Coordinates of C-alpha atoms in Angstrom, one line a residue:
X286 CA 0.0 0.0 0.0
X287 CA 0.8 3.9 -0.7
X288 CA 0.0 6.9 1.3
X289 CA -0.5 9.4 -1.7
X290 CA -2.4 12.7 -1.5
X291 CA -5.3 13.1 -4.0
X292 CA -6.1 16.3 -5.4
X293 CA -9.2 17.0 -7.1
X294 CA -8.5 19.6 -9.8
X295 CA -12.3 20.9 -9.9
X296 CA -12.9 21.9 -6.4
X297 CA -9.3 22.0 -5.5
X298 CA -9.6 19.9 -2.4
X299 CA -6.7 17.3 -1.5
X300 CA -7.4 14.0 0.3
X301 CA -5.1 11.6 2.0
X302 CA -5.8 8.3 1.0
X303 CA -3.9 4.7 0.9
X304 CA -3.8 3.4 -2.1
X305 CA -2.4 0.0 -3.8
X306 CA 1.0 0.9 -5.2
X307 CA 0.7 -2.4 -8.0
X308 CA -2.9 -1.4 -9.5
X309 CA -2.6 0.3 -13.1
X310 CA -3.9 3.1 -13.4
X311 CA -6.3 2.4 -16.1
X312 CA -8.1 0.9 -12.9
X313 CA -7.3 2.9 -10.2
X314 CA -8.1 6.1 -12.1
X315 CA -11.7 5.4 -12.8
X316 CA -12.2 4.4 -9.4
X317 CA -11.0 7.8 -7.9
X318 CA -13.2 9.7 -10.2
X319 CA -16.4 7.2 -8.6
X320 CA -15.6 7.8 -5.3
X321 CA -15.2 11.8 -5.6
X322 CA -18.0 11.7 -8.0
X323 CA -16.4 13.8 -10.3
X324 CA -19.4 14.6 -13.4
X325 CA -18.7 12.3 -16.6
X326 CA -19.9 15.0 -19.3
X327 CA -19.0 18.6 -19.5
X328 CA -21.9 21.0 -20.2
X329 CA -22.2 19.9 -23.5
X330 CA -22.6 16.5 -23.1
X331 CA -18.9 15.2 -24.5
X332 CA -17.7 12.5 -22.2
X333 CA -14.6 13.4 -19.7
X334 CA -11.5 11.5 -19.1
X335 CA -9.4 12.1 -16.0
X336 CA -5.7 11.1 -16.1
X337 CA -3.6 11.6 -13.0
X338 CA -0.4 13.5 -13.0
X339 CA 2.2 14.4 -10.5
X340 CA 0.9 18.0 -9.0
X341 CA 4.2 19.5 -8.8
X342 CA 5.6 18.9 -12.0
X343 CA 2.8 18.5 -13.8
X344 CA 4.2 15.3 -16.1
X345 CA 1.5 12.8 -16.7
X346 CA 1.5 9.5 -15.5
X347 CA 0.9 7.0 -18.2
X348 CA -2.1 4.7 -17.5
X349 CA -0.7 1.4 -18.1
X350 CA 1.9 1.6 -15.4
X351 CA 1.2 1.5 -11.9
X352 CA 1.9 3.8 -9.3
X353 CA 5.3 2.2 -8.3
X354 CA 6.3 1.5 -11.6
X355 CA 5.9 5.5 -12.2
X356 CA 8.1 6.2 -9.3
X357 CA 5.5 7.9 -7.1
X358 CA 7.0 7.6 -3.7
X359 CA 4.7 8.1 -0.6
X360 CA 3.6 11.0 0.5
X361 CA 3.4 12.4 -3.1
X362 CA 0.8 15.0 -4.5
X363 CA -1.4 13.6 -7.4
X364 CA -4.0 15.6 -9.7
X365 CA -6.5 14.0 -11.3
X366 CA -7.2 16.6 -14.8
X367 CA -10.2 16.1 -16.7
X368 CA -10.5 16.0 -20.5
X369 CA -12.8 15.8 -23.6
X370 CA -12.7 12.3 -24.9
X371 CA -15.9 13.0 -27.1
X372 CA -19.4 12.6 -27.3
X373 CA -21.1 11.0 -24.8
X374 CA -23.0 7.7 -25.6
X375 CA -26.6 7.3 -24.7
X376 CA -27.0 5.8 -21.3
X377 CA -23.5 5.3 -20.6
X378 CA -20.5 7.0 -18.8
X379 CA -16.8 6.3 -19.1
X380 CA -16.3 4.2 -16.8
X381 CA -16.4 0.1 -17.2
X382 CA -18.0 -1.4 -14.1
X383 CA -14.9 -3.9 -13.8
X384 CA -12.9 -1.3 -13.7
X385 CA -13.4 -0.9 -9.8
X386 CA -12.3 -4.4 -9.0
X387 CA -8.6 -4.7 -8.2
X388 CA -8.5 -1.2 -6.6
X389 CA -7.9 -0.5 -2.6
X390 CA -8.0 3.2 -1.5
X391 CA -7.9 3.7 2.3
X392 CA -8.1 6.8 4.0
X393 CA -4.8 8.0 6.2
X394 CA -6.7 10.5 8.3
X395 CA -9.8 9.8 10.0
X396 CA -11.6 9.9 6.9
X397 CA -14.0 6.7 5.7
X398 CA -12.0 3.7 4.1
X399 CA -12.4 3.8 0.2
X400 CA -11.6 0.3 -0.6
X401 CA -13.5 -3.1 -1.5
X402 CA -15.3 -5.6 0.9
X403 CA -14.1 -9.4 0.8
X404 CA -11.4 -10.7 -1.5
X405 CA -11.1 -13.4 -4.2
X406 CA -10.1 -15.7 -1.5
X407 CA -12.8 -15.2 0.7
X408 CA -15.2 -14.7 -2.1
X409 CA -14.3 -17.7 -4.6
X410 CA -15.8 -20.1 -2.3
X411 CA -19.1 -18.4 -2.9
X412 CA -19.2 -18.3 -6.4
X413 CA -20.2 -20.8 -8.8
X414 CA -18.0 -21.7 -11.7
X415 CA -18.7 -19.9 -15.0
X416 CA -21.0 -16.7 -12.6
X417 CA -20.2 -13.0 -13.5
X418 CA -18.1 -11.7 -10.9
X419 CA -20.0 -8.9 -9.3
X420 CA -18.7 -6.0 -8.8
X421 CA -17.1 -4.8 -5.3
X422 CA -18.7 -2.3 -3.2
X423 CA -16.7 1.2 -3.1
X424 CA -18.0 3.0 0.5
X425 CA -20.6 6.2 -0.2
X426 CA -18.9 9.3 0.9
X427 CA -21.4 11.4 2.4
X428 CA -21.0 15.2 2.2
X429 CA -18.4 15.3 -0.2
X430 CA -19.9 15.3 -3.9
X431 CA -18.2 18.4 -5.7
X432 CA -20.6 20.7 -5.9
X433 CA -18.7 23.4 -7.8
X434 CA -16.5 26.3 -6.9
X435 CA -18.8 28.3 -4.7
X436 CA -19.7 24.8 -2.7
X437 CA -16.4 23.2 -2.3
X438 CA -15.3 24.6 1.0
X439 CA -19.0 23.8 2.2
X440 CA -19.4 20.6 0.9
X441 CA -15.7 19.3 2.7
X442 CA -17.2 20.9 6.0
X443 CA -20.5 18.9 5.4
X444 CA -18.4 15.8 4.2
X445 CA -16.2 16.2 8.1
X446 CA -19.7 17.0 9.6
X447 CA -21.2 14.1 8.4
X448 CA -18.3 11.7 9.3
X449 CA -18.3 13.1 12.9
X450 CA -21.9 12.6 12.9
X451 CA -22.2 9.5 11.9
X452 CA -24.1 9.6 8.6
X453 CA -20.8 7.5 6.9
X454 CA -22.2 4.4 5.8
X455 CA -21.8 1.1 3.8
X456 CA -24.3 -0.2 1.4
X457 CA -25.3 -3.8 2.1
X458 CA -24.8 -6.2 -0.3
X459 CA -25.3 -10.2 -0.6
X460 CA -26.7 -9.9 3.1
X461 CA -23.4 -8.3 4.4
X462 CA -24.2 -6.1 7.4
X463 CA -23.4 -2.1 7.1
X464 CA -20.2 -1.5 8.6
X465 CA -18.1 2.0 9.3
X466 CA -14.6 2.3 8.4
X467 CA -11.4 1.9 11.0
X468 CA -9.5 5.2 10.7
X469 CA -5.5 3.8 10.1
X470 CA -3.3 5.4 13.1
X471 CA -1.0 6.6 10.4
X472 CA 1.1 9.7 10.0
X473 CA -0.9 12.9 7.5
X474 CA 1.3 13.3 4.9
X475 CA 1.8 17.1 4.9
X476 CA 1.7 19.0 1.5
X477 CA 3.5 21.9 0.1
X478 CA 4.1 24.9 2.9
X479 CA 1.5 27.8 2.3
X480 CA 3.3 31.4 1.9
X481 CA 2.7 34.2 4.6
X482 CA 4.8 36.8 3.7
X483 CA 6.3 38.5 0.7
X484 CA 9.8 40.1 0.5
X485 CA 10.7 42.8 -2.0
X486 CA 14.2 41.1 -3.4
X487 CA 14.4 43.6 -6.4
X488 CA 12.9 46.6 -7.8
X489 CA 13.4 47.4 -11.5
X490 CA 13.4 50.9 -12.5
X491 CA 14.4 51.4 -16.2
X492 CA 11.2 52.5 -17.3
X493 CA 10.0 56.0 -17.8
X494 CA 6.1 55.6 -17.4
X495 CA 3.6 53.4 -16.1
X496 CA 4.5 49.3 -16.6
X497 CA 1.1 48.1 -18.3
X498 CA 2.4 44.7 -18.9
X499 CA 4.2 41.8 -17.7
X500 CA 5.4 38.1 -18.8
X501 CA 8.1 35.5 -17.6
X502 CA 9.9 33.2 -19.6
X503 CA 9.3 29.7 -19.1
X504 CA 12.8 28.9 -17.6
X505 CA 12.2 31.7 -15.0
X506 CA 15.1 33.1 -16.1
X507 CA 14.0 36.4 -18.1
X508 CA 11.3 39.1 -17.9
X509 CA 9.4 41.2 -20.4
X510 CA 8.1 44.7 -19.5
X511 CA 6.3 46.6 -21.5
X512 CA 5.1 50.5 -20.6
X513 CA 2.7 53.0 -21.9
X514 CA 5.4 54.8 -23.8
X515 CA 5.8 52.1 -26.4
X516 CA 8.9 50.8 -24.6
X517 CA 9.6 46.9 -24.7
X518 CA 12.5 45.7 -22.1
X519 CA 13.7 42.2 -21.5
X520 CA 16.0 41.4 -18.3
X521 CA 16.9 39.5 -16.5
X522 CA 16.0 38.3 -12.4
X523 CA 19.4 40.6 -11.4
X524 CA 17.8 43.7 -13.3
X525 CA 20.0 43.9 -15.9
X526 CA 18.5 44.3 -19.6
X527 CA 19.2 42.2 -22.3
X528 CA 17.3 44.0 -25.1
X529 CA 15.4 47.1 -25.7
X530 CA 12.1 46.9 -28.4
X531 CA 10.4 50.5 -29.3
X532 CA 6.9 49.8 -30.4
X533 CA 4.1 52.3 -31.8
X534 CA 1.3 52.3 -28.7
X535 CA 1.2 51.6 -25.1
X536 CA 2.6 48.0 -24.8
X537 CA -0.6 46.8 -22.9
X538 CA -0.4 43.1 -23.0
X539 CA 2.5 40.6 -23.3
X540 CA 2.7 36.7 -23.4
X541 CA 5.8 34.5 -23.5
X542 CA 5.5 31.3 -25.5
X543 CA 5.1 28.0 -23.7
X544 CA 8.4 26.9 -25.5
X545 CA 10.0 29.8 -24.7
X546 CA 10.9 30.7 -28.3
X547 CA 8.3 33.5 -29.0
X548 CA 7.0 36.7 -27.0
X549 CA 3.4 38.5 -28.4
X550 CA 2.6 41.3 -27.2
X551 CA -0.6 44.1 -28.0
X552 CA 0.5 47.9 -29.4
X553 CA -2.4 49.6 -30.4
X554 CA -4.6 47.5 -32.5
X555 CA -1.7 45.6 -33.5
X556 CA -0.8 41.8 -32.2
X557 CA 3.2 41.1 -32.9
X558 CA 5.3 38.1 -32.9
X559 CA 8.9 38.9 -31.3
X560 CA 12.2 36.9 -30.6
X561 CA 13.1 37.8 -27.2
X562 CA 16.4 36.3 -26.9
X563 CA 17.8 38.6 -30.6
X564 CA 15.7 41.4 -31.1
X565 CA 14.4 40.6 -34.0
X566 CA 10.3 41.0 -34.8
X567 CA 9.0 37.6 -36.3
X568 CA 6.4 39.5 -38.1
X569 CA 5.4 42.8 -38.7
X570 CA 2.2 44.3 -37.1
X571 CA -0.5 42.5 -37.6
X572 CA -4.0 44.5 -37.6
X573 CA -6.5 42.0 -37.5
X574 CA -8.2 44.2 -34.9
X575 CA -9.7 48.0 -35.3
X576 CA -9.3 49.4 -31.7
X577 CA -6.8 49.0 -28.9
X578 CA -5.4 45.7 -28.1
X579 CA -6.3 44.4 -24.4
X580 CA -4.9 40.7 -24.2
X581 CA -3.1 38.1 -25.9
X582 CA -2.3 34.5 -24.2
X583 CA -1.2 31.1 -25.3
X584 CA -2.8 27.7 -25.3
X585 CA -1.0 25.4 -22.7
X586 CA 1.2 22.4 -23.4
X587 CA 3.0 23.7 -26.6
X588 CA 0.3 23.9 -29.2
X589 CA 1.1 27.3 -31.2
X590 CA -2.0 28.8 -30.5
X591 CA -2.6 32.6 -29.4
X592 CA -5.6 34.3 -28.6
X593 CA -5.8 37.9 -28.7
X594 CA -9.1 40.3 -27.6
X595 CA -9.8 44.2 -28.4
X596 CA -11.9 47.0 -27.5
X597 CA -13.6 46.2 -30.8
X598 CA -15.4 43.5 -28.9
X599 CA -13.6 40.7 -31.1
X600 CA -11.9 38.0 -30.0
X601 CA -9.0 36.0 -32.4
X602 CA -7.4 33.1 -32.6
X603 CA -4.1 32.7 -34.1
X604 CA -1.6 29.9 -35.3
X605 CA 1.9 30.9 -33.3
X606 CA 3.7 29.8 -36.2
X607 CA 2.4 31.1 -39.8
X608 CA 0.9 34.2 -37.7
X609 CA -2.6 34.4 -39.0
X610 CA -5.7 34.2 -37.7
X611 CA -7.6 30.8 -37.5
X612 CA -11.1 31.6 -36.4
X613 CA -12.9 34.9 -34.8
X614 CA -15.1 35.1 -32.1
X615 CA -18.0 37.6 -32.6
X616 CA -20.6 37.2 -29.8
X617 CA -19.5 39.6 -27.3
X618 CA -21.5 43.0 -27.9
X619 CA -19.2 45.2 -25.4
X620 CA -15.6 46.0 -26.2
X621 CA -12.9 42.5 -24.8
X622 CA -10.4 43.3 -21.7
X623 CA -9.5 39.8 -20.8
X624 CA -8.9 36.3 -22.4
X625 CA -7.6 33.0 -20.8
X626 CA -7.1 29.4 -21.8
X627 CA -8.6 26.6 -19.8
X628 CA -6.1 23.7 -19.0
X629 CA -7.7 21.9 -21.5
X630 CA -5.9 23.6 -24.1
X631 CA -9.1 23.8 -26.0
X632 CA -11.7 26.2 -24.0
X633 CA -11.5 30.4 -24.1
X634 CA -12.9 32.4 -21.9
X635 CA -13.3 36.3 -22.1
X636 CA -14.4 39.1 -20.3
X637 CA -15.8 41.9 -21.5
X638 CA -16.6 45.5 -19.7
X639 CA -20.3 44.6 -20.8
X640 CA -20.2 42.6 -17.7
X641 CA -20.5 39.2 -19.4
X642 CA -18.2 36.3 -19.6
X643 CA -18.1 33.7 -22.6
X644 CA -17.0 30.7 -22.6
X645 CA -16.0 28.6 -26.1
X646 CA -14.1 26.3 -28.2
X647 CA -10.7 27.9 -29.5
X648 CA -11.5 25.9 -33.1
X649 CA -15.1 27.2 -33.5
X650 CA -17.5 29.7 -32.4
X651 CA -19.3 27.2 -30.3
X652 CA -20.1 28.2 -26.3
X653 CA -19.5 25.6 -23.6
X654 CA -22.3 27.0 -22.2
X655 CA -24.7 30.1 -21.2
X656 CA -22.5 33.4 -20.7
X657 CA -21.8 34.0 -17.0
X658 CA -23.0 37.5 -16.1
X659 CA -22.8 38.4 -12.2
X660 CA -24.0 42.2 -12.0
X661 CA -23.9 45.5 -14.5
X662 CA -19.9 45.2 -13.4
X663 CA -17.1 45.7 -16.3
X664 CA -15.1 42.8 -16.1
X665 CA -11.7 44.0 -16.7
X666 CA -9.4 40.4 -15.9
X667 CA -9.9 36.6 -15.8
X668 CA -7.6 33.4 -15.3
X669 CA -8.7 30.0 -16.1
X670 CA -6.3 27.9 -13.0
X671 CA -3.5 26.0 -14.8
X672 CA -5.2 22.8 -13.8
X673 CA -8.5 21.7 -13.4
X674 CA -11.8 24.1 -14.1
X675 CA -11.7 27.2 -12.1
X676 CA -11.8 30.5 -13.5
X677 CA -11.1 33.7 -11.8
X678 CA -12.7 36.7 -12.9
X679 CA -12.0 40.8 -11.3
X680 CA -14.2 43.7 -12.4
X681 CA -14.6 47.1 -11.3
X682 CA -16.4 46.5 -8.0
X683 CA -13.2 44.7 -6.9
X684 CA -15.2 41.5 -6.0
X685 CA -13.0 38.2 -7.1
X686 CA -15.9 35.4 -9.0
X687 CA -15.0 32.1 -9.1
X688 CA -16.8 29.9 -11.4
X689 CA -16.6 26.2 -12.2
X690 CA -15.7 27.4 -15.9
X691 CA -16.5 24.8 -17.5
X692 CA -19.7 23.1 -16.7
X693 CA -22.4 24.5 -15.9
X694 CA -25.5 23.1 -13.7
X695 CA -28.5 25.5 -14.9
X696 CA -29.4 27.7 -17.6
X697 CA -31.7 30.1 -18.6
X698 CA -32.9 32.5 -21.5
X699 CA -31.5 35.6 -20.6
X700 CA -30.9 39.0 -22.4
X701 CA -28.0 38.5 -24.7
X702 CA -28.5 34.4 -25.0
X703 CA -28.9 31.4 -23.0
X704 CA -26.8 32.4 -19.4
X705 CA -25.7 30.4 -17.1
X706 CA -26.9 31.5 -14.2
X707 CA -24.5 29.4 -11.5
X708 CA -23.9 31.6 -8.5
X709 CA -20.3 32.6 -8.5
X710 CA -17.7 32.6 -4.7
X711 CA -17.4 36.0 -3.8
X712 CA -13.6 36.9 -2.7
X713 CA -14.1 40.3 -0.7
X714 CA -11.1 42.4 -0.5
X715 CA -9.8 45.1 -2.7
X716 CA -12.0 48.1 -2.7
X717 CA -11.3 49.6 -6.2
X718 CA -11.1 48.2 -9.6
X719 CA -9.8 44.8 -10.3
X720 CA -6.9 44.7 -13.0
X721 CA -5.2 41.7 -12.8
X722 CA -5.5 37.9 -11.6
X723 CA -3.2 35.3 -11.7
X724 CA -2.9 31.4 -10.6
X725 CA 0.2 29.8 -9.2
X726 CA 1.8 27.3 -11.8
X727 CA 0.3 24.5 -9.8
X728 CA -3.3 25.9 -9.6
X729 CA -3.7 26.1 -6.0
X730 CA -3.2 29.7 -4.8
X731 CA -4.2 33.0 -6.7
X732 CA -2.9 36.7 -6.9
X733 CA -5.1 40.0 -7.2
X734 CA -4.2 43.4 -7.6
X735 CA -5.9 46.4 -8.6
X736 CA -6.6 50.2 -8.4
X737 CA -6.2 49.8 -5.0
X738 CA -2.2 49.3 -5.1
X739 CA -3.1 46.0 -3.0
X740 CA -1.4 42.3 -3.7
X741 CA -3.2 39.8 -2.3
X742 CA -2.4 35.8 -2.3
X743 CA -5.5 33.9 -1.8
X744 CA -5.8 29.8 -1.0
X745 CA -9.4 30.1 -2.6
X746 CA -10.5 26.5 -2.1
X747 CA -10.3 26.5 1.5
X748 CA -10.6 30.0 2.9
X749 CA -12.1 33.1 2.0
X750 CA -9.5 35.5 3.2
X751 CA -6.1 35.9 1.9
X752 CA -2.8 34.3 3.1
X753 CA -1.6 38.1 3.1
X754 CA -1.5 41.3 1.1
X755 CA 0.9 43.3 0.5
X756 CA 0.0 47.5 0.1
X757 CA 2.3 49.3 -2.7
X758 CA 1.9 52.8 -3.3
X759 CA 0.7 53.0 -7.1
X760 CA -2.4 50.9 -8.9
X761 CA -0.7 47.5 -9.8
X762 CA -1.9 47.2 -13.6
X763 CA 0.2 43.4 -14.1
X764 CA 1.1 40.7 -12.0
X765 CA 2.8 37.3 -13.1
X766 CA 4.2 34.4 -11.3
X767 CA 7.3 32.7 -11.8
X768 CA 7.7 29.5 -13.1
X769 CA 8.4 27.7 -9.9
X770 CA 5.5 29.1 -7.9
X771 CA 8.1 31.3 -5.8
X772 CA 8.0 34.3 -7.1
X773 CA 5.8 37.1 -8.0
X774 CA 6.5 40.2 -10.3
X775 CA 4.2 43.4 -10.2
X776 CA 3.8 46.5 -12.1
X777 CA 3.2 49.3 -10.3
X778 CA 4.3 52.8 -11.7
X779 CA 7.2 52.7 -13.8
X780 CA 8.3 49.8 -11.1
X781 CA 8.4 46.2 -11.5
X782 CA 9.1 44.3 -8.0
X783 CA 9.7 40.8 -7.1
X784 CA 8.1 39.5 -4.3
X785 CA 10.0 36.3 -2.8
X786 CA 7.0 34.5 -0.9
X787 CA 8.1 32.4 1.7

């Protein structure tokens, strides 16, 4: 057996759990997802998949080895991801009833056993040649269905509630009696080490005006800055610049390519293509859009894709490598500030100061779902988490919405379409204008800043007040993390800081 950690990527919520080190995980997988009762469809009806991967890294673990043949040692983080596998057949989810029967999952902390009742030893006795072996029992965990992003934190207190109340229970089967489960005496194993504070380690100043925009390089190693004066400077984490770009327009949006090879960046109504590491421009300006630039971002896991939005309420998508547009979005009717990427690598969200969120398919114009819409707010940033299905959306009132982005449990004709009216988690805090959200590369904690010159880190699946803020003296237009989750840059001013969290 393997004390692991389990992490759900929709609700964010980790569990300790033993589990058998020897299963595949073409069985154990499938078995997780029944037990956290993780939905089978997205909002559309295509069928999900779940793989598990390591949390910290991110590398996938492939599904015909098992756990100890992948080299997950105990006490390791898993995330079980979701994916589109296609449409879903009539009647029938993606997960084969046999599936279940060689898995053991045990709880290491007072929480129910997840396992199996009986054995092939005890049971083959039982069993008359040639009969269909039935299918094992997996124990009910009361309380702790995912019930989307504004539920999670309630439905784990429910789930704790309802083991301390005694509303655990086993389903009977073949005249076995009900039983509870023994809680194993074991050690927790801990996870990662939450941050508290924030320490200024440098402050770069080679700007003239305002920083509008922000992006690391994948390595961690480089930053791009770009400022209101047209101004394009990449340096490095000592402060020292490696190359200067001039640009016509405030540089108002920036994004570093996944492989680290390209930077885009929004001038005016431009979107262009650099080479950060020589200076020279890819393309020239490309003028797909009519009015201001407000975002570009890339699709995760190396796929080429960029997605750019404008104050002339258009949304594109673009191929990273010819550098032309591959399909346009047209359904907002209120000038685009925000885009992001889901982790699917396939779904777009983006915000526009209409007050309306969309949500759709980066290789059509089809919508997930309804379009979120939570008050006559202009929405002015958004982040999809880099796993899983939150999305994190800032607007003018300074209120953070989380949604589960992409499902959605009830819709309704509403006045620009079919909404989805899903009541968003409220994150109360800043008490200006929203500019900028950001996840941490491993999806659990996420930055804000605003108007307010305010920096706050949040743990947003389990508390509704921030690990700590952090007060700078200016309205923080940008804010990015670093690669390895330990650093945070903001633009404030002409300044950019770096905030070491420990």
């Amino acid at each position: 057996m393997l004390e692991v950690i389990i992490e759900d990527s929709l609700s964010g919520l980790r569990y300790p759990v033993e589990v058998s080190g020897e299963a595949p995980l073409w069985s154990l997988v499938p078995a997780l997802v029944k037990v956290l009762k993780l939905p089978l469809e997205d909002s559309t009806g295509n069928r999900l998949s779940y793989r598990l991967s390591l949390a910290e890294s991110g590398r996938e673990l492939p599904r015909e080895l098992s756990l100890e043949e992948a080299g997950v040692k105990a006490g390791t983080s898993l995330l079980l991801r979701p994916y589109v596998v296609g449409p879903a057949a009539s009647g029938r989810g993606p997960v084969e009833d046999g599936l279940h029967d060689a898995v053991t999952l045990v709880d290491a902390t007072a929480l129910p056993a997840v396992g199996v009742l009986g054995s092939p030893a005890a049971d083959g006795g039982q069993q008359a040649a040639g009969r269909k072996r039935s299918r094992r029992l997996v124990l009910s965990l009361l309380g702790l269905t995912v019930v989307g992003v504004a539920g999670a934190s309630a439905g784990y207190a429910a789930y704790r509630s309802g083991v301390l109340g005694g509303w655990l229970t086993m389903q009977q089967r073949q005249g076995r009696p009900a039983t509870t489960a023994v809680p194993k005496q074991t050690p927790t194993p801990t996870a990662a080490p939450l941050p508290t504070t924030a320490r200024a380690s440098l402050v770069f100043t080679q700007h003239r005006q305002t920083v509008r925009s922000l992006a690391w390089s994948p390595d961690g190693k480089l930053l791009a800055s770009g400022s209101l004066d047209g101004q394009l400077l990449i340096w490095n984490t000592q402060g020292q610049v490696q190359h200067t770009f001039t640009v016509n327009g405030a540089v108002r949006t920036l994004a570093w390519s996944p492989d680290g090879t390209q930077l885009a960046l929004g001038a005016g109504s431009a979107v262009q293509f650099l080479d950060p590491y020589n200076g020279t421009p890819l393309t020239q300006p490309l003028r797909q859009h009519t009015a201001t630039v407000t975002a570009v971002a890339w699709a995760p896991h190396g796929q080429a894709r960029l997605v750019s939005t404008s104050l002339d309420k258009l949304a594109i998508v673009w191929d990273g490598k010819l550098w032309r547009p591959l399909q346009v979005f047209r359904r907002h009717t209120s000038p685009l500030e925000a885009a992001s990427w889901a982790a699917d690598g396939q779904t777009i969200a983006t915000a526009s100061t209409g007050g309306l969120v969309r949500v759709w398919r980066a290789d059509s114009d089809q919508e997930l779902h309804g379009y979120y819409q939570d008050g006559q707010i202009a929405l002015r940033t958004l982040a999809f988490a880099p796993t899983g299905m939150l999305l994190a959306v800032g607007g003018d009132d300074g209120l953070i919405r989380l949604w589960n982005g992409l499902t959605c449990q009830r819709q309704q004709a509403g006045a620009f379409g079919t909404q989805c009216v899903d009541g968003p988690q409220h994150l109360h805090l800043h008490t200006q204008p929203l500019r900028t959200l950001a996840w941490s590369p491993d999806g659990r904690l996420l930055a804000s800043a605003g108007n307010d010159g305010l920096l706050a880190v949040w743990y947003p699946t389990h508390s509704q007040m921030p690990l700590f803020t952090v007060r700078l003296g200016a309205p923080i237009l940008s804010l990015q993390w670093s690669a390895d989750g330990q650093t945070i840059a903001t633009a404030a001013g002409n300044r950019v800081t770096l905030w070491q969290l420990s």
